[in-house]
Amino acid sequence: NAGVTQTPKFHILKIGQSMTLQCTQDMNHNYMYWYRQDPGMGLKLIYYSVGAGITDKGEVPNGYNVSRSTTEDFPLRLELAAPSQTSVYFCASSQPGLTNTGELFFGEGSRLTVL
Amino acid sequence: SQKIEQNSEALNIQEGKTATLTCNYTNYSPAYLQWYRQDPGRGPVFLLLIRENEKEKRKERLKVTFDTTLKQSLFHITASQPADSATYLCALGDDKIIFGKGTRLHILP
């Protein structure tokens, strides 16, 4: 199993451009998350999904959009990129339940710079 | 709104001693709380989860306590080693999982 795969790993974007960060998991997890982490800071939740077709806002959703058409994929779309969106983005998945720990499995991160 | 606070940004501990990290939360009653380790340039890695009906949980040299009355979790690393140096994050939530800012732990040889 590859776990959680994020692409791209690095990207430079110009102000006003748009792009999509891809996230795929092969563990058949229902729950998926997008976080951003600024230097020296903790993770801030952008959006999350508890299953295909269901998405909810996190702590910092402005400037982002998500979709969840399949269990495996949870892309994050940045519209009209701004320098404040320069960050490391982490995707995670989990499968909570009585027999599971509910732990989050993280991807390796996507480092985005907006110039 | 829900808030998580981890007691200090950085903590220096002598090798062999016990490191204790604190996580406090407000405006929330989570069913469980989690602790993660994050090394520079890497994603967080799960360490322990403790449920609201559990007072204490252990895994090797790690121990977590969860006091739902105080709204606090303590994370202990006993017999600390330089390899334990990392940032430790607490996280809480059921569906919507949020993280604290983390505590950078330095184990001094």
GROMACS .gro file of C-alpha atoms in nm:
model
  224
    1ASN     CA    1   0.000   0.000   0.000
    2ALA     CA    2   0.127   0.347  -0.087
    3GLY     CA    3  -0.081   0.510   0.190
    4VAL     CA    4  -0.154   0.879   0.125
    5THR     CA    5   0.002   1.025  -0.188
    6GLN     CA    6   0.023   1.398  -0.255
    7THR     CA    7   0.123   1.570  -0.576
    8PRO     CA    8   0.302   1.790  -0.653
    9LYS     CA    9   0.567   1.788  -0.380
   10PHE     CA   10   0.686   2.138  -0.471
   11HIS     CA   11   0.527   2.414  -0.676
   12ILE     CA   12   0.573   2.785  -0.738
   13LEU     CA   13   0.262   2.976  -0.831
   14LYS     CA   14   0.218   3.336  -0.941
   15ILE     CA   15  -0.027   3.566  -0.767
   16GLY     CA   16  -0.373   3.529  -0.915
   17GLN     CA   17  -0.312   3.186  -1.067
   18SER     CA   18  -0.510   2.879  -0.970
   19MET     CA   19  -0.402   2.524  -0.911
   20THR     CA   20  -0.512   2.194  -0.764
   21LEU     CA   21  -0.322   1.989  -0.509
   22GLN     CA   22  -0.394   1.621  -0.552
   23CYS     CA   23  -0.439   1.370  -0.271
   24THR     CA   24  -0.507   0.999  -0.309
   25GLN     CA   25  -0.527   0.724  -0.050
   26ASP     CA   26  -0.541   0.350  -0.108
   27MET     CA   27  -0.650   0.242   0.240
   28ASN     CA   28  -1.026   0.272   0.172
   29HIS     CA   29  -1.055   0.535   0.445
   30ASN     CA   30  -1.377   0.733   0.463
   31TYR     CA   31  -1.231   1.037   0.635
   32MET     CA   32  -0.991   1.273   0.460
   33TYR     CA   33  -0.842   1.606   0.562
   34TRP     CA   34  -0.644   1.899   0.427
   35TYR     CA   35  -0.418   2.098   0.660
   36ARG     CA   36  -0.175   2.380   0.604
   37GLN     CA   37   0.134   2.441   0.814
   38ASP     CA   38   0.317   2.772   0.817
   39PRO     CA   39   0.681   2.783   0.937
   40GLY     CA   40   0.710   2.713   1.310
   41MET     CA   41   0.336   2.670   1.347
   42GLY     CA   42   0.099   2.385   1.402
   43LEU     CA   43  -0.144   2.247   1.147
   44LYS     CA   44  -0.454   2.441   1.055
   45LEU     CA   45  -0.752   2.248   0.917
   46ILE     CA   46  -0.871   2.378   0.580
   47TYR     CA   47  -1.142   2.128   0.479
   48TYR     CA   48  -1.237   1.776   0.569
   49SER     CA   49  -1.462   1.501   0.438
   50VAL     CA   50  -1.631   1.211   0.616
   51GLY     CA   51  -1.717   1.028   0.297
   52ALA     CA   52  -1.764   1.057  -0.077
   53GLY     CA   53  -1.991   1.348  -0.163
   54ILE     CA   54  -1.957   1.512   0.180
   55THR     CA   55  -1.723   1.801   0.262
   56ASP     CA   56  -1.707   2.049   0.549
   57LYS     CA   57  -1.514   2.365   0.628
   58GLY     CA   58  -1.232   2.359   0.876
   59GLU     CA   59  -1.061   2.645   1.057
   60VAL     CA   60  -0.920   2.832   0.754
   61PRO     CA   61  -1.131   2.753   0.442
   62ASN     CA   62  -1.122   3.093   0.271
   63GLY     CA   63  -0.946   3.088  -0.067
   64TYR     CA   64  -0.980   2.711  -0.107
   65ASN     CA   65  -1.229   2.462  -0.247
   66VAL     CA   66  -1.251   2.084  -0.229
   67SER     CA   67  -1.449   1.802  -0.379
   68ARG     CA   68  -1.487   1.435  -0.287
   69SER     CA   69  -1.633   1.242  -0.576
   70THR     CA   70  -1.461   0.914  -0.483
   71THR     CA   71  -1.343   0.754  -0.159
   72GLU     CA   72  -0.983   0.760  -0.280
   73ASP     CA   73  -0.940   1.121  -0.396
   74PHE     CA   74  -0.967   1.454  -0.217
   75PRO     CA   75  -0.825   1.737  -0.432
   76LEU     CA   76  -0.771   2.087  -0.291
   77ARG     CA   77  -0.822   2.378  -0.528
   78LEU     CA   78  -0.661   2.718  -0.478
   79GLU     CA   79  -0.838   2.996  -0.665
   80LEU     CA   80  -0.668   3.332  -0.725
   81ALA     CA   81  -0.354   3.244  -0.532
   82ALA     CA   82  -0.221   3.499  -0.280
   83PRO     CA   83   0.118   3.522  -0.103
   84SER     CA   84  -0.063   3.435   0.224
   85GLN     CA   85  -0.125   3.087   0.080
   86THR     CA   86   0.247   3.012   0.074
   87SER     CA   87   0.266   2.713   0.305
   88VAL     CA   88   0.316   2.339   0.334
   89TYR     CA   89  -0.006   2.151   0.270
   90PHE     CA   90  -0.069   1.811   0.423
   91CYS     CA   91  -0.339   1.567   0.328
   92ALA     CA   92  -0.444   1.297   0.574
   93SER     CA   93  -0.691   1.012   0.596
   94SER     CA   94  -0.838   0.802   0.874
   95GLN     CA   95  -1.093   0.533   0.943
   96PRO     CA   96  -1.230   0.583   1.296
   97GLY     CA   97  -1.435   0.312   1.457
   98LEU     CA   98  -1.460   0.088   1.762
   99THR     CA   99  -1.189  -0.146   1.637
  100ASN     CA  100  -0.965   0.123   1.488
  101THR     CA  101  -0.750   0.382   1.655
  102GLY     CA  102  -0.882   0.660   1.432
  103GLU     CA  103  -0.528   0.779   1.374
  104LEU     CA  104  -0.454   1.014   1.089
  105PHE     CA  105  -0.222   0.891   0.816
  106PHE     CA  106  -0.042   1.182   0.654
  107GLY     CA  107   0.106   1.235   0.311
  108GLU     CA  108   0.455   1.380   0.270
  109GLY     CA  109   0.327   1.730   0.206
  110SER     CA  110   0.310   1.973  -0.083
  111ARG     CA  111   0.529   2.282  -0.051
  112LEU     CA  112   0.364   2.574  -0.227
  113THR     CA  113   0.515   2.917  -0.283
  114VAL     CA  114   0.308   3.204  -0.421
  115LEU     CA  115   0.512   3.489  -0.571
  116SER     CA  116  -1.463   2.856   1.929
  117GLN     CA  117  -1.259   2.545   2.004
  118LYS     CA  118  -0.907   2.615   2.121
  119ILE     CA  119  -0.605   2.395   2.193
  120GLU     CA  120  -0.298   2.519   2.379
  121GLN     CA  121   0.030   2.337   2.423
  122ASN     CA  122   0.219   2.463   2.723
  123SER     CA  123   0.540   2.582   2.567
  124GLU     CA  124   0.691   2.634   2.227
  125ALA     CA  125   1.016   2.463   2.324
  126LEU     CA  126   1.133   2.238   2.603
  127ASN     CA  127   1.490   2.130   2.686
  128ILE     CA  128   1.531   1.810   2.885
  129GLN     CA  129   1.846   1.628   2.995
  130GLU     CA  130   1.893   1.282   2.849
  131GLY     CA  131   1.756   1.010   3.074
  132LYS     CA  132   1.502   1.238   3.243
  133THR     CA  133   1.126   1.236   3.190
  134ALA     CA  134   0.985   1.492   2.949
  135THR     CA  135   0.630   1.610   3.021
  136LEU     CA  136   0.429   1.802   2.765
  137THR     CA  137   0.091   1.963   2.832
  138CYS     CA  138  -0.213   2.006   2.611
  139ASN     CA  139  -0.509   2.213   2.729
  140TYR     CA  140  -0.832   2.271   2.543
  141THR     CA  141  -1.143   2.486   2.578
  142ASN     CA  142  -1.494   2.496   2.438
  143TYR     CA  143  -1.486   2.130   2.345
  144SER     CA  144  -1.573   1.786   2.481
  145PRO     CA  145  -1.385   1.545   2.254
  146ALA     CA  146  -1.446   1.175   2.254
  147TYR     CA  147  -1.070   1.120   2.221
  148LEU     CA  148  -0.740   1.300   2.203
  149GLN     CA  149  -0.433   1.211   1.997
  150TRP     CA  150  -0.060   1.281   2.012
  151TYR     CA  151   0.168   1.301   1.709
  152ARG     CA  152   0.539   1.341   1.647
  153GLN     CA  153   0.669   1.560   1.366
  154ASP     CA  154   1.027   1.574   1.244
  155PRO     CA  155   1.153   1.867   1.031
  156GLY     CA  156   1.030   1.849   0.673
  157ARG     CA  157   0.807   1.549   0.739
  158GLY     CA  158   0.440   1.490   0.802
  159PRO     CA  159   0.315   1.412   1.154
  160VAL     CA  160   0.328   1.052   1.270
  161PHE     CA  161   0.069   0.908   1.509
  162LEU     CA  162   0.187   0.806   1.855
  163LEU     CA  163  -0.107   0.749   2.089
  164LEU     CA  164  -0.481   0.797   2.113
  165ILE     CA  165  -0.669   0.815   2.443
  166ARG     CA  166  -1.046   0.802   2.474
  167GLU     CA  167  -1.257   1.010   2.713
  168ASN     CA  168  -1.331   0.710   2.934
  169GLU     CA  169  -0.960   0.624   2.968
  170LYS     CA  170  -0.750   0.795   3.233
  171GLU     CA  171  -0.411   0.675   3.113
  172LYS     CA  172  -0.252   0.496   2.822
  173ARG     CA  173   0.100   0.362   2.778
  174LYS     CA  174   0.314   0.255   2.485
  175GLU     CA  175   0.674   0.159   2.555
  176ARG     CA  176   0.835   0.475   2.705
  177LEU     CA  177   0.532   0.691   2.629
  178LYS     CA  178   0.245   0.767   2.865
  179VAL     CA  179  -0.059   0.983   2.805
  180THR     CA  180  -0.318   1.098   3.057
  181PHE     CA  181  -0.654   1.257   2.982
  182ASP     CA  182  -0.845   1.461   3.239
  183THR     CA  183  -1.179   1.566   3.092
  184THR     CA  184  -1.263   1.770   3.405
  185LEU     CA  185  -0.948   1.981   3.377
  186LYS     CA  186  -0.968   1.965   2.997
  187GLN     CA  187  -0.605   1.863   2.987
  188SER     CA  188  -0.380   1.589   2.855
  189LEU     CA  189  -0.026   1.521   2.970
  190PHE     CA  190   0.226   1.342   2.747
  191HIS     CA  191   0.528   1.182   2.914
  192ILE     CA  192   0.843   1.038   2.761
  193THR     CA  193   1.043   0.846   3.020
  194ALA     CA  194   1.417   0.774   2.996
  195SER     CA  195   1.437   1.035   2.722
  196GLN     CA  196   1.694   1.000   2.443
  197PRO     CA  197   1.838   1.249   2.191
  198ALA     CA  198   1.641   1.061   1.922
  199ASP     CA  199   1.321   1.176   2.095
  200SER     CA  200   1.399   1.534   1.989
  201ALA     CA  201   1.113   1.646   1.766
  202THR     CA  202   0.797   1.854   1.768
  203TYR     CA  203   0.504   1.692   1.946
  204LEU     CA  204   0.150   1.785   1.854
  205CYS     CA  205  -0.175   1.714   2.030
  206ALA     CA  206  -0.494   1.684   1.830
  207LEU     CA  207  -0.856   1.655   1.928
  208GLY     CA  208  -1.190   1.616   1.762
  209ASP     CA  209  -1.422   1.345   1.643
  210ASP     CA  210  -1.482   1.423   1.277
  211LYS     CA  211  -1.328   1.770   1.263
  212ILE     CA  212  -0.976   1.715   1.403
  213ILE     CA  213  -0.775   2.020   1.501
  214PHE     CA  214  -0.416   2.048   1.621
  215GLY     CA  215  -0.229   2.251   1.876
  216LYS     CA  216   0.078   2.453   1.775
  217GLY     CA  217   0.311   2.186   1.905
  218THR     CA  218   0.600   2.176   2.149
  219ARG     CA  219   0.959   2.147   2.021
  220LEU     CA  220   1.135   1.903   2.248
  221HIS     CA  221   1.515   1.901   2.268
  222ILE     CA  222   1.680   1.615   2.456
  223LEU     CA  223   2.026   1.726   2.559
  224PRO     CA  224   2.301   1.461   2.571
   0.00000   0.00000   0.00000
